[in-house]
PDB file of C-alpha atoms in Angstrom:
ATOM      1  CA  MET A  13     156.055 113.801 143.010  1.00  0.00           C
ATOM      2  CA  TYR A  14     155.092 115.875 139.790  1.00  0.00           C
ATOM      3  CA  PHE A  15     156.146 112.841 137.419  1.00  0.00           C
ATOM      4  CA  GLN A  16     153.820 110.527 139.465  1.00  0.00           C
ATOM      5  CA  LYS A  17     150.949 112.939 139.092  1.00  0.00           C
ATOM      6  CA  ARG A  18     151.580 113.411 135.571  1.00  0.00           C
ATOM      7  CA  LEU A  19     151.840 109.419 134.997  1.00  0.00           C
ATOM      8  CA  PHE A  20     148.314 109.000 136.952  1.00  0.00           C
ATOM      9  CA  ILE A  21     146.808 111.674 134.392  1.00  0.00           C
ATOM     10  CA  MET A  22     148.235 110.147 131.513  1.00  0.00           C
ATOM     11  CA  LYS A  23     146.918 106.622 132.603  1.00  0.00           C
ATOM     12  CA  LYS A  24     143.413 108.193 133.200  1.00  0.00           C
ATOM     13  CA  LEU A  25     143.703 109.830 129.421  1.00  0.00           C
ATOM     14  CA  THR A  26     144.581 106.506 127.673  1.00  0.00           C
ATOM     15  CA  LEU A  27     141.961 104.680 129.718  1.00  0.00           C
ATOM     16  CA  ALA A  28     139.230 107.357 128.613  1.00  0.00           C
ATOM     17  CA  PHE A  29     140.488 107.256 125.177  1.00  0.00           C
ATOM     18  CA  ILE A  30     140.398 103.529 124.919  1.00  0.00           C
ATOM     19  CA  ILE A  31     136.799 103.652 126.112  1.00  0.00           C
ATOM     20  CA  PHE A  32     136.112 106.178 124.000  1.00  0.00           C
ATOM     21  CA  ALA A  33     137.433 104.696 120.717  1.00  0.00           C
ATOM     22  CA  SER A  34     135.985 101.366 121.664  1.00  0.00           C
ATOM     23  CA  GLY A  35     132.690 102.803 121.717  1.00  0.00           C
ATOM     24  CA  SER A  36     132.534 104.533 118.718  1.00  0.00           C
ATOM     25  CA  TYR A  37     133.833 101.293 116.996  1.00  0.00           C
ATOM     26  CA  PHE A  38     130.929  99.521 117.703  1.00  0.00           C
ATOM     27  CA  TYR A  39     128.439 102.263 117.044  1.00  0.00           C
ATOM     28  CA  ASN A  40     126.932 102.065 113.564  1.00  0.00           C
ATOM     29  CA  PRO A  41     124.915 105.076 112.791  1.00  0.00           C
ATOM     30  CA  VAL A  42     123.318 103.651 109.684  1.00  0.00           C
ATOM     31  CA  GLN A  43     122.107 100.659 111.521  1.00  0.00           C
ATOM     32  CA  ASP A  44     120.600 103.416 114.363  1.00  0.00           C
ATOM     33  CA  ALA A  45     119.288 105.449 111.914  1.00  0.00           C
ATOM     34  CA  GLU A  46     117.110 102.401 109.863  1.00  0.00           C
ATOM     35  CA  ALA A  47     116.192 101.070 113.470  1.00  0.00           C
ATOM     36  CA  SER A  48     114.648 104.437 114.209  1.00  0.00           C
ATOM     37  CA  ARG A  49     112.973 104.999 110.889  1.00  0.00           C
ATOM     38  CA  LYS A  50     111.163 101.667 111.226  1.00  0.00           C
ATOM     39  CA  GLN A  51     107.660 102.274 112.615  1.00  0.00           C
ATOM     40  CA  VAL A  52     106.074  99.560 115.016  1.00  0.00           C
ATOM     41  CA  HIS A  53     102.268  99.412 114.066  1.00  0.00           C
ATOM     42  CA  HIS A  54      99.762  97.911 116.567  1.00  0.00           C
ATOM     43  CA  THR A  55      97.606  96.923 113.647  1.00  0.00           C
ATOM     44  CA  PRO A  56      97.149  93.066 113.536  1.00  0.00           C
ATOM     45  CA  LYS A  57      98.524  91.791 110.138  1.00  0.00           C
ATOM     46  CA  HIS A  58      94.674  91.004 108.834  1.00  0.00           C
ATOM     47  CA  ASN A  59      92.573  93.171 110.608  1.00  0.00           C
ATOM     48  CA  LYS A  60      88.918  92.783 109.621  1.00  0.00           C
ATOM     49  CA  GLY A  61      86.572  95.398 110.209  1.00  0.00           C
ATOM     50  CA  ASN A  62      83.616  97.714 108.599  1.00  0.00           C
ATOM     51  CA  ALA A  63      84.353 100.356 105.806  1.00  0.00           C
ATOM     52  CA  SER A  64      82.502 103.343 104.721  1.00  0.00           C
ATOM     53  CA  TRP A  65      83.083 106.046 102.367  1.00  0.00           C
ATOM     54  CA  TYR A  66      83.508 109.637 102.070  1.00  0.00           C
ATOM     55  CA  GLY A  67      83.257 111.945  99.392  1.00  0.00           C
ATOM     56  CA  PRO A  68      81.755 115.121  98.344  1.00  0.00           C
ATOM     57  CA  GLY A  69      81.550 117.012 101.586  1.00  0.00           C
ATOM     58  CA  PHE A  70      85.113 116.492 102.337  1.00  0.00           C
ATOM     59  CA  HIS A  71      86.446 116.862  98.561  1.00  0.00           C
ATOM     60  CA  GLY A  72      89.056 119.509  98.007  1.00  0.00           C
ATOM     61  CA  LYS A  73      89.619 119.707 101.712  1.00  0.00           C
ATOM     62  CA  LYS A  74      93.066 119.023 103.216  1.00  0.00           C
ATOM     63  CA  THR A  75      93.977 115.544 104.652  1.00  0.00           C
ATOM     64  CA  ALA A  76      96.121 114.759 107.581  1.00  0.00           C
ATOM     65  CA  ASN A  77      99.246 114.525 105.570  1.00  0.00           C
ATOM     66  CA  GLY A  78      98.475 117.807 103.881  1.00  0.00           C
ATOM     67  CA  GLU A  79      97.229 117.191 100.487  1.00  0.00           C
ATOM     68  CA  ARG A  80      93.779 117.813  98.967  1.00  0.00           C
ATOM     69  CA  PHE A  81      91.109 115.295  99.506  1.00  0.00           C
ATOM     70  CA  ASN A  82      90.432 113.840  95.753  1.00  0.00           C
ATOM     71  CA  MET A  83      87.187 111.792  96.251  1.00  0.00           C
ATOM     72  CA  TYR A  84      87.942 110.176  92.631  1.00  0.00           C
ATOM     73  CA  ALA A  85      91.596 108.927  93.858  1.00  0.00           C
ATOM     74  CA  MET A  86      92.526 105.434  95.545  1.00  0.00           C
ATOM     75  CA  THR A  87      92.647 106.806  98.980  1.00  0.00           C
ATOM     76  CA  ALA A  88      91.674 105.878 102.534  1.00  0.00           C
ATOM     77  CA  ALA A  89      91.503 106.989 106.012  1.00  0.00           C
ATOM     78  CA  HIS A  90      92.654 104.946 109.007  1.00  0.00           C
ATOM     79  CA  LYS A  91      93.335 105.538 112.628  1.00  0.00           C
ATOM     80  CA  THR A  92      96.815 103.776 113.102  1.00  0.00           C
ATOM     81  CA  LEU A  93      98.384 103.017 109.768  1.00  0.00           C
ATOM     82  CA  PRO A  94     101.202 105.434 108.688  1.00  0.00           C
ATOM     83  CA  LEU A  95     100.315 108.257 106.495  1.00  0.00           C
ATOM     84  CA  SER A  96     101.547 107.653 102.893  1.00  0.00           C
ATOM     85  CA  SER A  97     101.639 103.837 103.203  1.00  0.00           C
ATOM     86  CA  TYR A  98      99.553 101.294 101.376  1.00  0.00           C
ATOM     87  CA  ALA A  99      96.902  98.488 102.362  1.00  0.00           C
ATOM     88  CA  LYS A 100      95.173  96.149 100.633  1.00  0.00           C
ATOM     89  CA  VAL A 101      91.373  96.057 101.101  1.00  0.00           C
ATOM     90  CA  ILE A 102      89.312  93.142 100.500  1.00  0.00           C
ATOM     91  CA  ASN A 103      85.736  92.975 100.490  1.00  0.00           C
ATOM     92  CA  LEU A 104      84.479  89.917 102.337  1.00  0.00           C
ATOM     93  CA  LYS A 105      81.126  90.147 100.594  1.00  0.00           C
ATOM     94  CA  ASN A 106      82.267  89.792  97.071  1.00  0.00           C
ATOM     95  CA  HIS A 107      85.943  89.516  97.219  1.00  0.00           C
ATOM     96  CA  ARG A 108      86.695  92.276  95.051  1.00  0.00           C
ATOM     97  CA  THR A 109      90.168  93.645  96.177  1.00  0.00           C
ATOM     98  CA  ILE A 110      92.109  96.977  95.656  1.00  0.00           C
ATOM     99  CA  ILE A 111      94.984  98.938  96.796  1.00  0.00           C
ATOM    100  CA  VAL A 112      94.630 102.231  98.849  1.00  0.00           C
ATOM    101  CA  ARG A 113      96.941 104.859  99.956  1.00  0.00           C
ATOM    102  CA  ILE A 114      96.368 105.961 103.366  1.00  0.00           C
ATOM    103  CA  ASN A 115      96.348 109.756 103.529  1.00  0.00           C
ATOM    104  CA  ASP A 116      94.085 110.779 106.280  1.00  0.00           C
ATOM    105  CA  ARG A 117      92.849 109.925 109.846  1.00  0.00           C
ATOM    106  CA  GLY A 118      89.781 108.198 110.524  1.00  0.00           C
ATOM    107  CA  PRO A 119      86.894 106.994 110.858  1.00  0.00           C
ATOM    108  CA  TYR A 120      85.515 108.678 113.580  1.00  0.00           C
ATOM    109  CA  HIS A 121      82.270 106.474 113.653  1.00  0.00           C
ATOM    110  CA  ARG A 122      82.120 103.785 116.208  1.00  0.00           C
ATOM    111  CA  GLY A 123      82.718 100.357 114.795  1.00  0.00           C
ATOM    112  CA  ARG A 124      84.240 101.310 111.631  1.00  0.00           C
ATOM    113  CA  SER A 125      87.898 100.635 110.803  1.00  0.00           C
ATOM    114  CA  LEU A 126      88.426 102.565 107.471  1.00  0.00           C
ATOM    115  CA  ASP A 127      86.918 105.554 105.503  1.00  0.00           C
ATOM    116  CA  LEU A 128      87.710 104.711 101.715  1.00  0.00           C
ATOM    117  CA  SER A 129      87.358 107.506  99.135  1.00  0.00           C
ATOM    118  CA  TYR A 130      84.190 107.409  96.744  1.00  0.00           C
ATOM    119  CA  ALA A 131      86.105 105.607  93.768  1.00  0.00           C
ATOM    120  CA  ALA A 132      87.968 103.202  96.155  1.00  0.00           C
ATOM    121  CA  ALA A 133      84.308 102.023  97.810  1.00  0.00           C
ATOM    122  CA  LYS A 134      82.732 102.170  94.125  1.00  0.00           C
ATOM    123  CA  LYS A 135      85.821  99.614  92.800  1.00  0.00           C
ATOM    124  CA  LEU A 136      84.810  97.326  96.004  1.00  0.00           C
ATOM    125  CA  GLY A 137      81.235  97.527  95.182  1.00  0.00           C
ATOM    126  CA  ILE A 138      80.520  99.292  98.959  1.00  0.00           C
ATOM    127  CA  SER A 139      77.641 101.518  98.758  1.00  0.00           C
ATOM    128  CA  GLY A 140      77.348 102.147 102.456  1.00  0.00           C
ATOM    129  CA  ILE A 141      78.963 100.019 105.155  1.00  0.00           C
ATOM    130  CA  GLY A 142      80.947  96.837 103.993  1.00  0.00           C
ATOM    131  CA  SER A 143      82.896  94.343 105.853  1.00  0.00           C
ATOM    132  CA  VAL A 144      86.337  94.421 104.620  1.00  0.00           C
ATOM    133  CA  ARG A 145      90.022  92.977 105.591  1.00  0.00           C
ATOM    134  CA  ILE A 146      92.685  95.495 105.581  1.00  0.00           C
ATOM    135  CA  VAL A 147      96.227  93.780 104.822  1.00  0.00           C
ATOM    136  CA  PRO A 148      99.033  96.627 105.344  1.00  0.00           C
ATOM    137  CA  ILE A 149     101.616  96.553 102.412  1.00  0.00           C
TER     138      ILE A 149
END
């Protein structure tokens, strides 16, 4: 009786070890980490919308990613693009193109897709509100 119990326990332990070993054999922590690092954006590839700019009233204040806003830097605020990512912005009126880094959230005005820094808006030729295409890079 004692040996039958011991044999039964040994079979269970062996089976548990085989299941555990096969699971860890097929598990790839690097692939899992890369998959979790990738962010899914709900922003279309080519997003058209209106852009405005912000500057003097916010110059030196903290942005959503913690840095100080510099109205003379090539930055922008977007609602859904990841912070510190880059986007190509094309002015649909004059076809000027720039690349900005997303460092803030916004705009908080209805009908606008992007808030550009003063320098970015100036390079695009936008003095108020302009139509742009936003392409995440």
